[in-house]
Amino acid sequence: MSQSAPAVATDLEAHAPISRKRRFARLGLLAAAITGLAVAAATLPLRDIGDAVVALGPGAAVAVAVLGGLLLSVLVPRTAVTVACGALLGAATGMVAALAAAVIAAIATYYAGRWAGRGALQAKAGGRLARLDGWLNRRGLAAVLLVRFLPLAPFGLVGYAYGTTSVCRKRYLLGTTIAAIPSTVTYAVIGAAVASPGKMSPVTMAPAVIGFLLSTAIVLRWRQTSRRAAAAAVVPAAA
């Protein structure tokens, strides 16, 4: 009995909201780290680094995925990273590396945001942020898909923001991965076409077209469903 009590207490402490002072300190450290890495990414010779990474041979895809995940985490646009993956590795391998980079960044930013801002939305009980947190939880996977499909903010920034919510990490990671697939296919193929235009054909561009149509259809379907749900909610209220 004496051994289980400390374990329970430790678990409660791990999930307890952190104080405002500590939260601000952690947010400051996270912002400083992101800024420092972003400055490094802007000043480093990325072209030379890319050439050196490609020279690694079979390990190039892994290195590109890790480097891409780091760049996404410091708020480099995912479009640029994905196009670069396609240009460096070709369409097929570039797609895999770019998707892996997105997953790596999604995990890193989510847990960094949770470490720095855990409990931030819950602390605003009764306010708009608390209602937002509740809406994200009720919508679950659909909310993650919507936020990821719409170009609301840089990929990494959305990950940091989700870390401050109480959204389940499994739904977040699954939704992020699914939403990343169409654009990953599109921009990786475009990057490969830019690097080797003579090797591309209309058939090679088919995945890019399919990815674009799929993402557009999902967003339009979501908007239609949201309007129907809003209309259904208004009818009982009026009655």
Tab-separated table of C-alpha atoms in Angstrom:
chain	number	residue	atom	x	y	z
A	1	MET	CA	0.000	0.000	0.000
A	2	SER	CA	2.835	2.356	0.854
A	3	GLN	CA	4.496	1.707	-2.521
A	4	SER	CA	1.393	2.449	-4.629
A	5	ALA	CA	0.603	5.776	-2.971
A	6	PRO	CA	3.740	7.585	-4.221
A	7	ALA	CA	3.127	6.199	-7.705
A	8	VAL	CA	-0.400	7.612	-7.734
A	9	ALA	CA	0.841	10.963	-6.478
A	10	THR	CA	3.545	11.078	-9.143
A	11	ASP	CA	0.976	10.356	-11.861
A	12	LEU	CA	-1.312	13.120	-10.606
A	13	GLU	CA	1.575	15.585	-10.558
A	14	ALA	CA	2.485	14.675	-14.137
A	15	HIS	CA	-1.014	15.572	-15.341
A	16	ALA	CA	-1.587	18.586	-13.093
A	17	PRO	CA	-1.628	22.008	-14.806
A	18	ILE	CA	1.593	23.943	-14.382
A	19	SER	CA	1.663	27.375	-12.804
A	20	ARG	CA	1.381	30.511	-14.956
A	21	LYS	CA	4.906	31.638	-14.058
A	22	ARG	CA	6.426	28.305	-15.035
A	23	ARG	CA	4.322	28.197	-18.214
A	24	PHE	CA	5.607	31.608	-19.313
A	25	ALA	CA	9.178	30.527	-18.550
A	26	ARG	CA	8.769	27.401	-20.654
A	27	LEU	CA	7.138	29.335	-23.496
A	28	GLY	CA	10.065	31.763	-23.429
A	29	LEU	CA	12.587	28.932	-23.613
A	30	LEU	CA	10.681	27.295	-26.455
A	31	ALA	CA	10.434	30.569	-28.397
A	32	ALA	CA	14.168	31.183	-27.925
A	33	ALA	CA	15.004	27.672	-29.128
A	34	ILE	CA	12.783	28.006	-32.203
A	35	THR	CA	14.252	31.420	-33.024
A	36	GLY	CA	17.813	30.163	-32.653
A	37	LEU	CA	17.226	27.139	-34.847
A	38	ALA	CA	15.403	29.266	-37.430
A	39	VAL	CA	18.350	31.678	-37.615
A	40	ALA	CA	20.712	28.726	-38.009
A	41	ALA	CA	18.528	27.275	-40.781
A	42	ALA	CA	18.543	30.632	-42.569
A	43	THR	CA	22.314	31.073	-42.383
A	44	LEU	CA	23.490	27.514	-43.039
A	45	PRO	CA	24.358	26.524	-46.639
A	46	LEU	CA	21.326	24.287	-47.074
A	47	ARG	CA	22.124	23.581	-50.730
A	48	ASP	CA	25.557	22.202	-49.827
A	49	ILE	CA	24.056	20.279	-46.914
A	50	GLY	CA	21.448	18.804	-49.246
A	51	ASP	CA	24.114	17.642	-51.687
A	52	ALA	CA	26.100	16.090	-48.841
A	53	VAL	CA	23.009	14.309	-47.531
A	54	VAL	CA	22.151	12.869	-50.956
A	55	ALA	CA	25.719	11.528	-51.176
A	56	LEU	CA	24.959	9.283	-48.187
A	57	GLY	CA	23.307	6.786	-50.510
A	58	PRO	CA	20.700	4.493	-48.923
A	59	GLY	CA	20.672	6.585	-45.755
A	60	ALA	CA	19.874	9.788	-47.652
A	61	ALA	CA	16.097	9.410	-47.254
A	62	VAL	CA	16.412	9.052	-43.479
A	63	ALA	CA	18.739	12.047	-43.228
A	64	VAL	CA	16.452	14.172	-45.421
A	65	ALA	CA	13.429	13.183	-43.318
A	66	VAL	CA	15.165	14.166	-40.070
A	67	LEU	CA	16.487	17.427	-41.521
A	68	GLY	CA	13.067	18.197	-43.004
A	69	GLY	CA	11.393	17.530	-39.668
A	70	LEU	CA	13.785	19.955	-37.989
A	71	LEU	CA	13.106	22.657	-40.586
A	72	LEU	CA	9.347	22.216	-40.228
A	73	SER	CA	9.681	22.504	-36.457
A	74	VAL	CA	11.306	25.938	-36.832
A	75	LEU	CA	8.383	27.051	-39.027
A	76	VAL	CA	9.927	26.636	-42.467
A	77	PRO	CA	6.976	26.257	-44.900
A	78	ARG	CA	6.132	22.604	-45.575
A	79	THR	CA	5.657	23.336	-49.280
A	80	ALA	CA	9.324	24.306	-49.608
A	81	VAL	CA	10.501	21.284	-47.613
A	82	THR	CA	8.364	18.851	-49.613
A	83	VAL	CA	9.431	20.285	-52.973
A	84	ALA	CA	13.057	19.996	-51.852
A	85	CYS	CA	12.529	16.348	-50.866
A	86	GLY	CA	11.189	15.590	-54.326
A	87	ALA	CA	14.026	17.478	-56.014
A	88	LEU	CA	16.725	15.725	-53.978
A	89	LEU	CA	15.363	12.192	-53.872
A	90	GLY	CA	12.952	11.875	-56.775
A	91	ALA	CA	9.182	11.617	-56.706
A	92	ALA	CA	8.639	8.262	-54.953
A	93	THR	CA	11.418	8.419	-52.348
A	94	GLY	CA	10.826	12.133	-51.889
A	95	MET	CA	7.178	11.494	-51.006
A	96	VAL	CA	8.153	8.997	-48.308
A	97	ALA	CA	10.863	11.264	-46.889
A	98	ALA	CA	8.591	14.332	-46.920
A	99	LEU	CA	5.772	12.463	-45.178
A	100	ALA	CA	8.221	11.126	-42.589
A	101	ALA	CA	9.495	14.682	-42.047
A	102	ALA	CA	5.917	15.867	-41.476
A	103	VAL	CA	5.307	13.106	-38.920
A	104	ILE	CA	8.596	13.841	-37.135
A	105	ALA	CA	7.752	17.546	-36.957
A	106	ALA	CA	4.183	16.807	-35.850
A	107	ILE	CA	5.414	14.697	-32.936
A	108	ALA	CA	8.187	17.113	-31.940
A	109	THR	CA	6.034	20.244	-32.042
A	110	TYR	CA	3.080	18.610	-30.280
A	111	TYR	CA	5.149	17.450	-27.322
A	112	ALA	CA	7.129	20.693	-27.212
A	113	GLY	CA	3.871	22.642	-27.117
A	114	ARG	CA	2.511	20.340	-24.427
A	115	TRP	CA	5.652	20.778	-22.345
A	116	ALA	CA	5.560	24.558	-22.656
A	117	GLY	CA	1.833	25.278	-22.573
A	118	ARG	CA	0.114	22.299	-20.967
A	119	GLY	CA	-3.090	23.432	-19.317
A	120	ALA	CA	-3.080	26.858	-20.992
A	121	LEU	CA	-6.553	26.449	-22.479
A	122	GLN	CA	-7.985	24.718	-19.424
A	123	ALA	CA	-6.784	27.645	-17.309
A	124	LYS	CA	-9.130	29.910	-19.291
A	125	ALA	CA	-12.218	28.089	-18.032
A	126	GLY	CA	-15.402	29.642	-19.348
A	127	GLY	CA	-13.579	31.723	-21.966
A	128	ARG	CA	-13.264	31.441	-25.716
A	129	LEU	CA	-10.100	29.364	-25.483
A	130	ALA	CA	-11.855	26.837	-23.256
A	131	ARG	CA	-14.735	26.618	-25.729
A	132	LEU	CA	-12.227	26.156	-28.543
A	133	ASP	CA	-10.592	23.329	-26.627
A	134	GLY	CA	-13.992	21.704	-26.118
A	135	TRP	CA	-14.851	22.052	-29.804
A	136	LEU	CA	-11.578	20.451	-30.862
A	137	ASN	CA	-12.230	17.530	-28.522
A	138	ARG	CA	-15.816	17.026	-29.685
A	139	ARG	CA	-14.826	17.054	-33.350
A	140	GLY	CA	-11.797	14.859	-32.699
A	141	LEU	CA	-10.175	13.556	-35.864
A	142	ALA	CA	-12.387	15.713	-38.108
A	143	ALA	CA	-11.151	18.890	-36.393
A	144	VAL	CA	-7.526	17.895	-36.887
A	145	LEU	CA	-8.176	17.156	-40.560
A	146	LEU	CA	-9.902	20.506	-41.060
A	147	VAL	CA	-7.166	22.530	-39.377
A	148	ARG	CA	-4.426	20.685	-41.264
A	149	PHE	CA	-6.110	20.953	-44.660
A	150	LEU	CA	-6.752	24.673	-44.391
A	151	PRO	CA	-3.642	26.918	-44.704
A	152	LEU	CA	-4.297	28.695	-41.415
A	153	ALA	CA	-0.709	28.814	-40.138
A	154	PRO	CA	2.710	27.211	-40.691
A	155	PHE	CA	2.749	23.435	-40.207
A	156	GLY	CA	4.994	23.574	-37.152
A	157	LEU	CA	3.045	26.366	-35.483
A	158	VAL	CA	-0.167	24.333	-35.672
A	159	GLY	CA	1.658	21.476	-33.943
A	160	TYR	CA	2.805	23.722	-31.098
A	161	ALA	CA	-0.738	25.063	-30.722
A	162	TYR	CA	-2.264	21.596	-30.594
A	163	GLY	CA	0.164	20.672	-27.845
A	164	THR	CA	-1.487	23.231	-25.564
A	165	THR	CA	-4.900	21.615	-26.022
A	166	SER	CA	-6.325	18.468	-24.459
A	167	VAL	CA	-6.814	16.786	-27.853
A	168	CYS	CA	-5.799	13.123	-27.837
A	169	ARG	CA	-2.321	12.702	-29.295
A	170	LYS	CA	-3.369	9.634	-31.294
A	171	ARG	CA	-6.146	11.541	-33.069
A	172	TYR	CA	-3.821	14.468	-33.639
A	173	LEU	CA	-1.057	12.353	-35.174
A	174	LEU	CA	-3.454	10.266	-37.266
A	175	GLY	CA	-5.284	13.328	-38.576
A	176	THR	CA	-2.029	15.148	-39.296
A	177	THR	CA	-0.631	12.181	-41.218
A	178	ILE	CA	-3.781	11.690	-43.295
A	179	ALA	CA	-4.061	15.398	-44.096
A	180	ALA	CA	-0.385	15.587	-45.096
A	181	ILE	CA	-0.582	12.838	-47.727
A	182	PRO	CA	-2.272	14.686	-50.642
A	183	SER	CA	-0.057	17.775	-50.502
A	184	THR	CA	3.023	15.617	-49.928
A	185	VAL	CA	2.345	13.700	-53.143
A	186	THR	CA	1.643	16.899	-55.044
A	187	TYR	CA	4.700	18.913	-54.047
A	188	ALA	CA	7.151	16.007	-54.066
A	189	VAL	CA	6.187	15.270	-57.675
A	190	ILE	CA	6.527	18.951	-58.536
A	191	GLY	CA	9.988	19.033	-56.937
A	192	ALA	CA	11.076	15.967	-58.903
A	193	ALA	CA	9.721	17.534	-62.103
A	194	VAL	CA	11.709	20.715	-61.500
A	195	ALA	CA	14.927	18.779	-60.864
A	196	SER	CA	14.531	16.365	-63.807
A	197	PRO	CA	11.943	17.736	-66.230
A	198	GLY	CA	12.924	15.319	-69.001
A	199	LYS	CA	11.997	12.287	-66.900
A	200	MET	CA	8.471	13.463	-66.145
A	201	SER	CA	5.342	12.662	-68.119
A	202	PRO	CA	1.592	13.242	-67.786
A	203	VAL	CA	1.328	9.842	-66.093
A	204	THR	CA	3.945	10.863	-63.524
A	205	MET	CA	1.930	13.945	-62.671
A	206	ALA	CA	-1.222	11.880	-62.033
A	207	PRO	CA	-0.552	11.476	-58.259
A	208	ALA	CA	-0.236	15.249	-57.919
A	209	VAL	CA	-3.568	15.826	-59.653
A	210	ILE	CA	-5.263	13.113	-57.594
A	211	GLY	CA	-3.837	14.560	-54.380
A	212	PHE	CA	-5.084	18.036	-55.211
A	213	LEU	CA	-8.574	16.782	-56.127
A	214	LEU	CA	-8.744	14.659	-52.977
A	215	SER	CA	-7.796	17.490	-50.646
A	216	THR	CA	-10.254	19.835	-52.366
A	217	ALA	CA	-13.071	17.281	-52.125
A	218	ILE	CA	-12.441	16.703	-48.413
A	219	VAL	CA	-12.485	20.415	-47.601
A	220	LEU	CA	-15.690	20.970	-49.607
A	221	ARG	CA	-17.323	17.949	-47.950
A	222	TRP	CA	-16.387	19.272	-44.529
A	223	ARG	CA	-17.875	22.678	-45.271
A	224	GLN	CA	-21.102	21.083	-46.498
A	225	THR	CA	-21.374	18.894	-43.395
A	226	SER	CA	-20.680	21.845	-41.090
A	227	ARG	CA	-23.426	23.917	-42.731
A	228	ARG	CA	-25.927	21.078	-42.371
A	229	ALA	CA	-25.025	20.631	-38.702
A	230	ALA	CA	-25.396	24.379	-38.081
A	231	ALA	CA	-28.789	24.427	-39.816
A	232	ALA	CA	-29.965	21.420	-37.811
A	233	ALA	CA	-28.957	23.154	-34.593
A	234	VAL	CA	-30.868	26.324	-35.494
A	235	VAL	CA	-34.158	24.511	-36.196
A	236	PRO	CA	-34.694	23.073	-32.660
A	237	ALA	CA	-33.654	26.395	-31.136
A	238	ALA	CA	-36.256	28.232	-33.198
A	239	ALA	CA	-38.934	25.668	-32.291
